[in-house]
Coordinates of C-alpha atoms and ligand atoms in Angstrom, one line a residue:
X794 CA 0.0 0.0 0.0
X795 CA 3.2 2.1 0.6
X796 CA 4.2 1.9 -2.5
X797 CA 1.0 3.5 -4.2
X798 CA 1.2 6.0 -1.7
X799 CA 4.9 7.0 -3.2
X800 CA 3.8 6.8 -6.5
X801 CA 0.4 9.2 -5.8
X802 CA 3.5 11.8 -4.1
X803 CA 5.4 11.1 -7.1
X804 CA 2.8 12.4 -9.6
X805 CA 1.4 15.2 -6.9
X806 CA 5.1 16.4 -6.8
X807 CA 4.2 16.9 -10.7
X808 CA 8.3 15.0 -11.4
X809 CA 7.8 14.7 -15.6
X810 CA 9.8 11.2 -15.3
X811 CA 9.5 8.4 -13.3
X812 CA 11.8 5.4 -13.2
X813 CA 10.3 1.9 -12.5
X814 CA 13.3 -0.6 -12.3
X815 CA 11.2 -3.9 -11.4
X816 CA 9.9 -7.5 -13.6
X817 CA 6.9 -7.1 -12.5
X818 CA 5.3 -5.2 -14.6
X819 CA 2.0 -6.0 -14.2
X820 CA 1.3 -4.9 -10.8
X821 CA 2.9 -1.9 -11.5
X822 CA 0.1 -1.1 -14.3
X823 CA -2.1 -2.3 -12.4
X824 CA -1.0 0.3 -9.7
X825 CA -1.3 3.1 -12.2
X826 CA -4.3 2.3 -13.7
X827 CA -6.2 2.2 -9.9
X828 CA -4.7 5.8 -9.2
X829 CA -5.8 7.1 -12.4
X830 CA -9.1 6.2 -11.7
X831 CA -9.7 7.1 -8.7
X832 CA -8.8 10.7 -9.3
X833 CA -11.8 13.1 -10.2
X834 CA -13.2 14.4 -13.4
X835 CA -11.2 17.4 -13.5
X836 CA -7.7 16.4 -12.4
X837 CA -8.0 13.0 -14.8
X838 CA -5.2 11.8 -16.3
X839 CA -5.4 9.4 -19.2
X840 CA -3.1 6.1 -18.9
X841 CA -0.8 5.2 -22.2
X842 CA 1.0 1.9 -22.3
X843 CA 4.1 1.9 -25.3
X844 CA 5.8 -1.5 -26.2
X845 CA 8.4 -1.8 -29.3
X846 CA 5.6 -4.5 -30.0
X847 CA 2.2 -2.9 -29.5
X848 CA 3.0 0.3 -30.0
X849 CA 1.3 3.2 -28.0
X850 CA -2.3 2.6 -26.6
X851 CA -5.1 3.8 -24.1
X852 CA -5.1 1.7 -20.9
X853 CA -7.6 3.5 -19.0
X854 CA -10.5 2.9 -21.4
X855 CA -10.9 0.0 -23.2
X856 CA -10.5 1.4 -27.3
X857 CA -9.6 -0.8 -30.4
X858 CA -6.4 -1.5 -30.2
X859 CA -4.8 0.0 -32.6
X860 CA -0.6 -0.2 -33.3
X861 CA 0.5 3.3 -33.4
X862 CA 4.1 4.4 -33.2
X863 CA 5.8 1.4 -32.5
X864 CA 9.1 3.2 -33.4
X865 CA 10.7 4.3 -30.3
X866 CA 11.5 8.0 -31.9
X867 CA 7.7 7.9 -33.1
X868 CA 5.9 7.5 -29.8
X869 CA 8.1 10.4 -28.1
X870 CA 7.6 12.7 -31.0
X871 CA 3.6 12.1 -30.9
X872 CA 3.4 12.5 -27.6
X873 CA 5.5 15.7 -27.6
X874 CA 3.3 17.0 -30.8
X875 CA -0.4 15.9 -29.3
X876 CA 0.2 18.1 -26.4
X877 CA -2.6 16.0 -24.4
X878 CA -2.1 15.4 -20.4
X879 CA -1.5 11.8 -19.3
X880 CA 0.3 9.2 -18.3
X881 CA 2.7 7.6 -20.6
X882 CA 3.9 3.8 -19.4
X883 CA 7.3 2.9 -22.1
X884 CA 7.6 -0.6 -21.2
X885 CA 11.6 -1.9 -21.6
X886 CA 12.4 1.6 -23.2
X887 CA 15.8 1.2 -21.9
X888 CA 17.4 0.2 -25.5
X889 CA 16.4 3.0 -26.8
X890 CA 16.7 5.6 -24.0
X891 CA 20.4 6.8 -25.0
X892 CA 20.2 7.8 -28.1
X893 CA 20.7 11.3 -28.3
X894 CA 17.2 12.5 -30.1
X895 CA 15.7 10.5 -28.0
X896 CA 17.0 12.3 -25.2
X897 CA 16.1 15.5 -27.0
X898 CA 12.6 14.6 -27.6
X899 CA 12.6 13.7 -23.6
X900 CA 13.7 16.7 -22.5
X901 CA 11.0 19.3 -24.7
X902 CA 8.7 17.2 -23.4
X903 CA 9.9 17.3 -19.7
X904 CA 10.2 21.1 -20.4
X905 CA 6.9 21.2 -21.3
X906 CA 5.5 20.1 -17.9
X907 CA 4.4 23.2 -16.7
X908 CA 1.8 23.7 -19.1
X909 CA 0.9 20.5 -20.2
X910 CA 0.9 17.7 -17.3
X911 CA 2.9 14.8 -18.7
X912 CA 4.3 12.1 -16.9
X913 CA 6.1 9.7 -18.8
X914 CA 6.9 6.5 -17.0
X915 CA 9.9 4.2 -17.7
X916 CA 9.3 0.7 -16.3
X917 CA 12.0 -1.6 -16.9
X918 CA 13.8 -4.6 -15.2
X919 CA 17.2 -2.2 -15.6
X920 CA 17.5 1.2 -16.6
X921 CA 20.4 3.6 -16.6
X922 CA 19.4 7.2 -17.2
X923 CA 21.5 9.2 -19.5
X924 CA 22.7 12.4 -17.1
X925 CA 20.9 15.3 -19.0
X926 CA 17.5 13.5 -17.8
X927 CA 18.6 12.7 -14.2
X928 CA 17.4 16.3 -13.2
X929 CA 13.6 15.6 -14.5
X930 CA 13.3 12.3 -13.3
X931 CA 12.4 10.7 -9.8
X932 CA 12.9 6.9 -9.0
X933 CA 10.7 4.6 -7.3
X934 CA 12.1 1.7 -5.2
X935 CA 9.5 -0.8 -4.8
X936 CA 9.2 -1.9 -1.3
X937 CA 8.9 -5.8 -1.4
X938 CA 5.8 -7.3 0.2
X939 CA 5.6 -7.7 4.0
X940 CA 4.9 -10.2 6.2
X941 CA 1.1 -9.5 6.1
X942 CA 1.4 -9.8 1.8
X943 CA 3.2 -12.5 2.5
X944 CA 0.4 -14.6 4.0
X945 CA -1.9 -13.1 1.6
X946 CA -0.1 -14.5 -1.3
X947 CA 0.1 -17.9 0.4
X948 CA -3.7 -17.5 1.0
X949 CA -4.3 -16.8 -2.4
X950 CA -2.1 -19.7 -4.0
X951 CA -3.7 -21.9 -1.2
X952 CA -7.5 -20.8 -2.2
X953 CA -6.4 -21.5 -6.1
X954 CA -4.9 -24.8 -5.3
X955 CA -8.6 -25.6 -3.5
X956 CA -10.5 -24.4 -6.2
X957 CA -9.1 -26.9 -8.3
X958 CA -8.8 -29.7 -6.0
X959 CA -12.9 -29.5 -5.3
X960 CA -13.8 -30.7 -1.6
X961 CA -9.8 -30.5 -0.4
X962 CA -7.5 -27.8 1.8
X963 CA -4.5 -27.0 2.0
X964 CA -2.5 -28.8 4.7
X965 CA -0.3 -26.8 6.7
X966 CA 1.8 -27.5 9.7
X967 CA 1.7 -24.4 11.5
X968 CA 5.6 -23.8 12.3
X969 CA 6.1 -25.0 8.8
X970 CA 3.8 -22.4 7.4
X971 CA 4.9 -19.6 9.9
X972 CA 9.0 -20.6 8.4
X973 CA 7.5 -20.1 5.0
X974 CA 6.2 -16.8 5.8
X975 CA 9.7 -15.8 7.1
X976 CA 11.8 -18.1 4.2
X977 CA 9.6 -15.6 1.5
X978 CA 11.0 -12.7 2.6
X979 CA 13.1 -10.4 0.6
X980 CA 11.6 -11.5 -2.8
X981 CA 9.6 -9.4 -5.4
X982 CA 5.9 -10.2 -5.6
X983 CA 6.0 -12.0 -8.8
X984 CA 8.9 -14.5 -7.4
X985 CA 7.2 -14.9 -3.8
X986 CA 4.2 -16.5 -5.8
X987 CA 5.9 -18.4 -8.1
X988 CA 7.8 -20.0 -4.8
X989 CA 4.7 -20.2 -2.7
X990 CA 3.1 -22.3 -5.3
X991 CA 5.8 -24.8 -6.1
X992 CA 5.3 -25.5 -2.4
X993 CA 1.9 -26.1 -2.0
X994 CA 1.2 -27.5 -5.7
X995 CA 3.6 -30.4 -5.5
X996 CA 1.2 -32.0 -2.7
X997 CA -1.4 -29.6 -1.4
X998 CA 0.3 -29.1 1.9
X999 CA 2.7 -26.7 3.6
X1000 CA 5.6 -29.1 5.5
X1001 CA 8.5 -28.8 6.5
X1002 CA 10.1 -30.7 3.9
X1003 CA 9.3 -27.9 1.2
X1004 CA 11.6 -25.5 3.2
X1005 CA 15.1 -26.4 1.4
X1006 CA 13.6 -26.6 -2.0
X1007 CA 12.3 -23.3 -1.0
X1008 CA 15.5 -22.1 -0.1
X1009 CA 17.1 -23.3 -2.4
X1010 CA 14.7 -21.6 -4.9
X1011 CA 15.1 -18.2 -3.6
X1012 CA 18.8 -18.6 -3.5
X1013 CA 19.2 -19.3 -7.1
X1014 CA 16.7 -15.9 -7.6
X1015 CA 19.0 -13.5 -5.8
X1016 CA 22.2 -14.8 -6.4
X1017 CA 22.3 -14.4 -10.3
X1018 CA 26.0 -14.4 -11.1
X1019 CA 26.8 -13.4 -7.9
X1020 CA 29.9 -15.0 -5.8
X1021 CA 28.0 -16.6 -3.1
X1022 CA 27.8 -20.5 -2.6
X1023 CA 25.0 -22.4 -1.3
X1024 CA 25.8 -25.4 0.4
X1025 CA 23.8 -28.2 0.5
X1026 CA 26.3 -30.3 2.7
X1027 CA 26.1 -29.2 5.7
X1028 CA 26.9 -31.3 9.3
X1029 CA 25.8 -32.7 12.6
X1030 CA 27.2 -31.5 15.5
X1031 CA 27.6 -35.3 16.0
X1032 CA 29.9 -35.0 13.1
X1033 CA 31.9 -32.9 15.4
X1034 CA 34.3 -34.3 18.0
X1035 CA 35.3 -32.4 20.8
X1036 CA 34.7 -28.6 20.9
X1037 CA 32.4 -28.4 23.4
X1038 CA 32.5 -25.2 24.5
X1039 CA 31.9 -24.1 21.1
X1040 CA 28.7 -26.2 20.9
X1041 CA 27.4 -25.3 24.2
X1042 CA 28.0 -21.5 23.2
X1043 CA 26.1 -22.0 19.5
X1044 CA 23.1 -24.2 20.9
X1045 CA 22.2 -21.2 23.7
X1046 CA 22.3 -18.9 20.6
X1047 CA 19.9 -21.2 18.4
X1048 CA 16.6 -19.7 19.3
X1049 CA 17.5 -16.1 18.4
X1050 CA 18.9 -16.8 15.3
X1051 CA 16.2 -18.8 14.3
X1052 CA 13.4 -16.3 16.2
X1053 CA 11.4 -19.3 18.4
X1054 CA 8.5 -18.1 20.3
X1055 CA 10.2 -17.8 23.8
X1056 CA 13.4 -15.8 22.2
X1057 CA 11.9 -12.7 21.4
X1058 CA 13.5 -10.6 23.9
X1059 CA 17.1 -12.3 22.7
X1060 CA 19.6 -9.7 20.7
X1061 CA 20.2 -12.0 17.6
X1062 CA 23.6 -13.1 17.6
X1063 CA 26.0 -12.0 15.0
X1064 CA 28.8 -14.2 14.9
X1065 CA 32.3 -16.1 15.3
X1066 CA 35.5 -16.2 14.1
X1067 CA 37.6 -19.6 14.3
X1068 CA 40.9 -19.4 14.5
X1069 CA 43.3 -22.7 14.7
X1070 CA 45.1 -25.7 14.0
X1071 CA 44.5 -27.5 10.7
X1072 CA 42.6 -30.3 10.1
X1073 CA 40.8 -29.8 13.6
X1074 CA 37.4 -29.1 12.2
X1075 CA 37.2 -25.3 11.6
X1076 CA 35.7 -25.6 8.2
X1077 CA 33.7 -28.8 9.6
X1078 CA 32.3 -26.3 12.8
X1079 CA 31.0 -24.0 10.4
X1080 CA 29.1 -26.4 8.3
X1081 CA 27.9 -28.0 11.8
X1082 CA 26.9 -24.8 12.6
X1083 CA 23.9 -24.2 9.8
X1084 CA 23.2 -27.9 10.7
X1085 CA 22.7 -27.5 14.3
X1086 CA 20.8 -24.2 13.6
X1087 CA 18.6 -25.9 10.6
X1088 CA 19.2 -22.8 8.5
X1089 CA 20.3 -22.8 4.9
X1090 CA 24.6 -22.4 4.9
X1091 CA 25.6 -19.9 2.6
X1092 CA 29.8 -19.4 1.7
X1093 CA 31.0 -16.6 0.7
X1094 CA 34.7 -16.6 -1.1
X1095 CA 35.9 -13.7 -0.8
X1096 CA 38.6 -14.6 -3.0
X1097 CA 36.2 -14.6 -6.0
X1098 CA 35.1 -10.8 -5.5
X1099 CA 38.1 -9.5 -6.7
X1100 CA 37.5 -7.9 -10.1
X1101 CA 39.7 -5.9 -12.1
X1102 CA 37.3 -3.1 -12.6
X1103 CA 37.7 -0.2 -10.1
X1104 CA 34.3 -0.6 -7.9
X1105 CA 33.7 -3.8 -9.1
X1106 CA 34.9 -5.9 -6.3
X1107 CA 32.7 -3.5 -3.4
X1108 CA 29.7 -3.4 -5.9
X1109 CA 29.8 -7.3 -5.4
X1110 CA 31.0 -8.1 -2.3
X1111 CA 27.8 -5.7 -1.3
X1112 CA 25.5 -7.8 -3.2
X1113 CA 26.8 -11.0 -1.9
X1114 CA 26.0 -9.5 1.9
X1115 CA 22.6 -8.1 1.0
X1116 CA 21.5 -12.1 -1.0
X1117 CA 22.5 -12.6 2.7
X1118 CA 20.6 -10.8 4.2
X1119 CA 17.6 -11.6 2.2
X1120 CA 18.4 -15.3 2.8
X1121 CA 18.2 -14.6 6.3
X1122 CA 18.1 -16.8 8.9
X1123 CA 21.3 -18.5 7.4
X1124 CA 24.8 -19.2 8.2
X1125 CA 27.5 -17.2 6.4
X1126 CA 30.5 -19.0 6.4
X1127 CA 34.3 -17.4 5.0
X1128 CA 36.5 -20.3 4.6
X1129 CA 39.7 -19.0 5.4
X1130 CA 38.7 -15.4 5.5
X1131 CA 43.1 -14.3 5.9
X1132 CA 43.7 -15.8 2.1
X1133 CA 40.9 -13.2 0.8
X1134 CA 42.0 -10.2 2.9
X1135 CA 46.0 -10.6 2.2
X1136 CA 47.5 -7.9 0.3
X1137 CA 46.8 -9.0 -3.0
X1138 CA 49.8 -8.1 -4.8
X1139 CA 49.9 -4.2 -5.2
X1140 CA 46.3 -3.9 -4.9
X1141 CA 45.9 -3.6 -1.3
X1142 CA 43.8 -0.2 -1.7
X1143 CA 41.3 -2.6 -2.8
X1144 CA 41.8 -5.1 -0.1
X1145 CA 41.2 -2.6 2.6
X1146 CA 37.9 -1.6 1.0
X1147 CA 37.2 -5.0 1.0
X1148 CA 37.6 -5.5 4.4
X1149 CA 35.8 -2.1 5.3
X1150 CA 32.7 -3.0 3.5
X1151 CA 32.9 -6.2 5.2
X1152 CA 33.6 -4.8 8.6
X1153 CA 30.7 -2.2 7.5
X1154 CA 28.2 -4.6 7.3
X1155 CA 29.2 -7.0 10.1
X1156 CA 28.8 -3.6 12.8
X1157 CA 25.1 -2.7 10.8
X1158 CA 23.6 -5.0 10.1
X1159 CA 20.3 -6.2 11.8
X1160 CA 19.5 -9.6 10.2
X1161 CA 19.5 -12.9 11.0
X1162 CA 22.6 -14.0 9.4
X1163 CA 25.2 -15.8 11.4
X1164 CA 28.7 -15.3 10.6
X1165 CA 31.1 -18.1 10.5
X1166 CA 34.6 -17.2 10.0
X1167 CA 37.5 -19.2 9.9
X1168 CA 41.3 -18.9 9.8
X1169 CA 44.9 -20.4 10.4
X1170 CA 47.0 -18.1 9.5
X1171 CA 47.5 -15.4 12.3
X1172 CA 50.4 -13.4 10.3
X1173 CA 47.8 -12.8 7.5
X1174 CA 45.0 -11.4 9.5
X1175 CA 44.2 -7.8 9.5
X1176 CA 44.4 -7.1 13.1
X1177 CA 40.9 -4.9 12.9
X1178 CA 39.3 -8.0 12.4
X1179 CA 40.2 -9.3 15.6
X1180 CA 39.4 -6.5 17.4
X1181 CA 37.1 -6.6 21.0
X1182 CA 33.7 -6.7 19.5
X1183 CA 33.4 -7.2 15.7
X1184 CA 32.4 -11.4 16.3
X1185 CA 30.8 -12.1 19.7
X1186 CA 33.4 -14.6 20.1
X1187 CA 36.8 -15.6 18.5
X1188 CA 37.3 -19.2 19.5
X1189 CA 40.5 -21.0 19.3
X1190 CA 40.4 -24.8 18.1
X1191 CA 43.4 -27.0 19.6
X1192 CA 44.7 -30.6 18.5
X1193 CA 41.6 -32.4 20.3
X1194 CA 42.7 -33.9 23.5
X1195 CA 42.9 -37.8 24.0
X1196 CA 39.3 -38.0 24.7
X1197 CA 38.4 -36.2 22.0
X1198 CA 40.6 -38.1 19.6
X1199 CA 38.9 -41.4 21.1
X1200 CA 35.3 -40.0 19.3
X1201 CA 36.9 -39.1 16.6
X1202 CA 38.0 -42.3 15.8
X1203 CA 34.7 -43.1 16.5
X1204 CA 33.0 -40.8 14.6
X1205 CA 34.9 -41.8 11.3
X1206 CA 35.0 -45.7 11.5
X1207 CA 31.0 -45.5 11.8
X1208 CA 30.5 -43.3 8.8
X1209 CA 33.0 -45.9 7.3
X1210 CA 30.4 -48.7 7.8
X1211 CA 32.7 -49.7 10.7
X1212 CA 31.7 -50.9 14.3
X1213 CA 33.7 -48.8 16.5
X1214 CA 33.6 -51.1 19.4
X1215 CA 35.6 -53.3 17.5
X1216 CA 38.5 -51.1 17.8
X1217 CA 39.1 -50.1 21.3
X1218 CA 39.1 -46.8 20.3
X1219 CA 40.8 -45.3 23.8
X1220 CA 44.3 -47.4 22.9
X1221 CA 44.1 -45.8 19.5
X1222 CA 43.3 -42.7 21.0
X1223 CA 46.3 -42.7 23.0
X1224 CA 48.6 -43.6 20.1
X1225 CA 47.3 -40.8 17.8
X1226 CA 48.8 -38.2 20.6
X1227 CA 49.4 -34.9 18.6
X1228 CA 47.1 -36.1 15.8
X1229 CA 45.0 -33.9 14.3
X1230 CA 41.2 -34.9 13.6
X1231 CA 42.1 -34.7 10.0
X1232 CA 45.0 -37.1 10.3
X1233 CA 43.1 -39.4 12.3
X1234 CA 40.3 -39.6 9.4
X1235 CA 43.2 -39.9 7.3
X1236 CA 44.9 -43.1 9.4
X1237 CA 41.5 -44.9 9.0
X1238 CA 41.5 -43.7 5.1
X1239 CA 44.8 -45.4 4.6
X1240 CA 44.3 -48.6 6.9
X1241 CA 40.9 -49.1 4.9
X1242 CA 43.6 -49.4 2.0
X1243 CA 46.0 -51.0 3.5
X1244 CA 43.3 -53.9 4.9
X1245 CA 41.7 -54.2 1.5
X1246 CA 45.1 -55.1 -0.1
X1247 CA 45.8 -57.4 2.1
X1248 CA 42.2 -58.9 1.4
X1249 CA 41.6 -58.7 5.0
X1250 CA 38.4 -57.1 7.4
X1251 CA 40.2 -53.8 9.0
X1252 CA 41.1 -54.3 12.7
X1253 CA 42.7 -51.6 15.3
X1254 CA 46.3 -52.8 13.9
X1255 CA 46.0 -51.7 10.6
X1256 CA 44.8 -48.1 12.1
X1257 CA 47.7 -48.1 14.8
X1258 CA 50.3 -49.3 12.0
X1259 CA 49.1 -46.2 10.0
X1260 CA 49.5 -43.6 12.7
X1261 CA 53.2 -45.2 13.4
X1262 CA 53.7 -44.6 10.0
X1263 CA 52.5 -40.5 10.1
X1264 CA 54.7 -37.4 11.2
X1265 CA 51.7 -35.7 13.1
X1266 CA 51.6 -32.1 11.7
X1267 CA 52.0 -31.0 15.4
X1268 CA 55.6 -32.9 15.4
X1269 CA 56.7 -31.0 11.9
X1270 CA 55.2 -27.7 12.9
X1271 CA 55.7 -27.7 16.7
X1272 CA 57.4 -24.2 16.5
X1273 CA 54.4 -22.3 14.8
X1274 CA 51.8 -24.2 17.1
X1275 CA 53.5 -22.8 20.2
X1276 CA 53.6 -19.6 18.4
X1277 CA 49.6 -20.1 17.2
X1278 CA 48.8 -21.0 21.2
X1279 CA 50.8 -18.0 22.8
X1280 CA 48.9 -15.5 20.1
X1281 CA 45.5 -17.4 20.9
X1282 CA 46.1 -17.3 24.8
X1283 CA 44.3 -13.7 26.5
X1284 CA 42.6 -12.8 22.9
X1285 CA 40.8 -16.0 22.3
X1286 CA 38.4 -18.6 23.5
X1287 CA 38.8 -22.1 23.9
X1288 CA 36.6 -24.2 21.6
X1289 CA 37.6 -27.3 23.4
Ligands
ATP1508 N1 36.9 -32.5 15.7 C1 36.7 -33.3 14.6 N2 35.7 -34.2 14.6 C2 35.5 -35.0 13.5 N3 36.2 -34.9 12.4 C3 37.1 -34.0 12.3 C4 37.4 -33.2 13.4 N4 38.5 -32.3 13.0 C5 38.8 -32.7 11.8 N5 38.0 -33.7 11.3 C6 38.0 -34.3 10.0 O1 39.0 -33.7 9.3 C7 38.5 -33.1 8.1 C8 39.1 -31.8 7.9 O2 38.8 -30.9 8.9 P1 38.5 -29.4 8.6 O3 38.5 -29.1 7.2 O4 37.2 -29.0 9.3 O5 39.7 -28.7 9.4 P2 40.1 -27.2 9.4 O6 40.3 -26.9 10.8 O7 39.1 -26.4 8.7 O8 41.5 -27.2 8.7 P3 42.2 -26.1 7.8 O9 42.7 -25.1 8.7 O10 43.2 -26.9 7.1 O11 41.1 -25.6 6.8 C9 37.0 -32.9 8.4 O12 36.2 -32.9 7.3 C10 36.7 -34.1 9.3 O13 36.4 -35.2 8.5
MG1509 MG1 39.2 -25.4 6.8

């Protein structure tokens, strides 16, 4: 309703041009033609609708249709030479609007306005307004449905799935339908529908299982060409072992992000940064993360935004965060966030913008997305990142402890069809001291190998003869780990 209350102030405000940028066209005619009719006899303004196609013709009134002035330098000279108030809708005029007559025959027009009350209306899915028109012209951003349109469009795709199904309703589980409410949310009117349906036309219900097509949907809408991942593989925080602080930390934090019932009064949380040891389940955290939370799990390699085009890089980096936003509530997870914040050879003007526009958004922003950040390089990290209050918490993940190391094992012999019981998994446990979870998964990798060679079942021994056989990374790197563990200690938090 907003938005035909701009467009009313538009015309009041008597601004000759008005720029439409949207693809739905439709409801924006629709719009017009409402507003023209409901204004009285002697302040009526006829409604003209121009396609290359169709030509110019009366929308207000129903006439023969007739195809007049198809030709793009046609329509503006008629409309220039009748002299006749209205509204005039040029539908994708944007091929056209650069040419230099064109802009001519614009402008005498615009120039015009006082006397004769034209308003010509550019309604496009892009337009870029050559600068000699910028001064007539007003744009309208198109405010994208609320949560109250929102149910109404799934009440009306509900009531035409009925009406077709005689004698049958729509099913709808109601935290299901109340997630599809919040899951439309950020899309144009047009593509809400469209979504909306393919939900409730597959099977006439609203469950819980339509929410990742949905997603999945809506990600593929926003993200055209854009450098944002979505990841379908995301983990269990059974998947996980170890790290328990960390997963005590995320699961207090799960109703706010996700917006329950009870958590209302919760500030949403706004994120973590990882730093640590490799192959000790960073990158596996953050997918656990979007698991544990059930929300979609978005990456973001910020190593693709670089562009060679001055602006380029923030123009898309900003779009990434805002198909973010839009996604919201999801995870967004940087994989290794130091690689795409290094200096990147001379261009470190560009690498600092980067970072600010990051930084920028993570201090603004008021939506649901989660931040996951990870990183092992210390050297390579821009020390405003780590600074007091930009994540809620910077954890620090150590080589798991021999506990830890026992799930581990554990955790990968199962997913390896394997009964762990079988393997007294403490003894191995205590012979993987230094091991990385990584390097465990990889001892099991190999003995699995080694076993089938051999044409035998795999047992503990083939495991414990592979970790003899491995230099732990914490043996070859021993310097820089102490060196990672004195930088963690006072400006991080233990994950485990
Ligand atoms: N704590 C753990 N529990 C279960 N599996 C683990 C754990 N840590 C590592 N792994 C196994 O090792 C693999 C590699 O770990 P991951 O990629 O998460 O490490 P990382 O900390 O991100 O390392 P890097 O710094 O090299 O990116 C995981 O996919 C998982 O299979
Ligand atoms: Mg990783």
């Amino acid at each position: 309703m907003n938005q035909r209350r701009d467009l009313g102030l538009v015309f009041r405000s008597r601004t000759p041009i008005v720029v439409i940028e949207t693809e739905d066209e439709s409801r924006i005619l629709e719009m017009l033609q409402t507003m023209v009719m409901e204004r009285t006899s002697n302040d009526y303004l006829p409604l003209f609708r121009w396609t290359v196609t169709d030509g110019l013709q009366r929308q207000d009134i129903a006439l023969e249709p007739q195809k007049m002035n198809a030709d793009p330098g046609d329509v503006l000279r008629h409309i220039r030479a009748v002299a006749k108030p209205g509204v005039y809708v040029l539908l994708d005029f944007h091929p056209f609007i650069a040419d230099p007559v064109h802009v001519r025959l614009i402008k005498d027009i615009c120039l015009q306005q006082a006397e004769i009350r034209r308003h010509i209306v550019l309604i496009s899915h892009k337009i870029d307004l050559p600068s000699e028109l910028e001064p007539y012209a007003a744009r309208l951003e198109l405010a994208l449905p609320d949560e109250e349109e929102r149910m109404q469009i799934i009440q009306r795709v509900a009531d035409e799935w009925s009406a077709s199904n005689p004698g049958s309703r729509v099913q709808a589980d109601s935290k299901a339908y109340r997630m599809l409410v919040q899951n439309l949310a950020g899309l144009p009117h047009r593509d809400t529908e469209k979504l909306a349906r393919n939900a409730i036309w597959q099977d006439g219900a609203i469950t819980r299982s339509d929410l990742p097509e949905v997603m999945k949907a809506k990600y593929e809408l926003l993200n055209r060409g854009g450098v944002l991942n979505f990841e379908y593989d995301t983990a269990r925080f059974a998947d996980v072992g170890g790290l328990g602080s960390l997963k005590t930390w995320l699961s207090h934090r799960r109703a706010a992000l996700r917006r329950d019932n009870d958590a209302g009064h919760l500030d949403p949380p706004r994120g973590i940064l990882l730093i640590g040891i490799q192959g000790c389940g960073k990158s596996l955290a953050a997918k656990a993360t979007a698991g544990a939370f059930d929300v979609p799990l978005l990456r973001l390699d910020l190593g693709a935004v670089y562009d060679k085009y001055h602006g380029e890089t923030e123009r898309k980096l900003r779009e990434s965060l805002h198909s973010a936003d839009v996604m919201a509530p999801c995870v967004l997870w940087l994989d290794e966030i130091e690689k795409g914040l290094a200096g990147r050879g001379g261009e470190t003007g560009t690498t600092q913008r980067v970072l600010g526009t990051f930084l920028t958004w993570m201090a603004e922003k008021k939506s649901l997305v989660f931040v996951v950040a990870t990183a092992n390089d210390i050297s390579a990290l821009p020390p405003e990142l780590v600074r007091k209050g930009r994540f809620d918490e910077i954890f620090f993940v150590d080589l798991p402890d021999e506990s830890t190391r026992s799930e581990i094992f554990a955790i990968h012999l199962q997913s390896r069809s394997q009964d762990p019981a079988k393997f007294d998994t403490a003894s191995l446990a205590a012979a993987a001291d230094g091991f990385s979870g990584a390097e465990i998964e990889q001892a099991i990798v190999s003995a699995l190998y080694a076993a089938h060679a051999k044409k035998q079942a795999l047992t503990r021994d083939h495991v414990a003869e592979e970790l003899r056989r491995t230099r732990p990374l914490s043996v070859v790197m021993a310097e820089q780990l102490a060196a990672l563990r004195l930088w963690a200690d006072g400006r991080t938090v233990r994950a485990n």
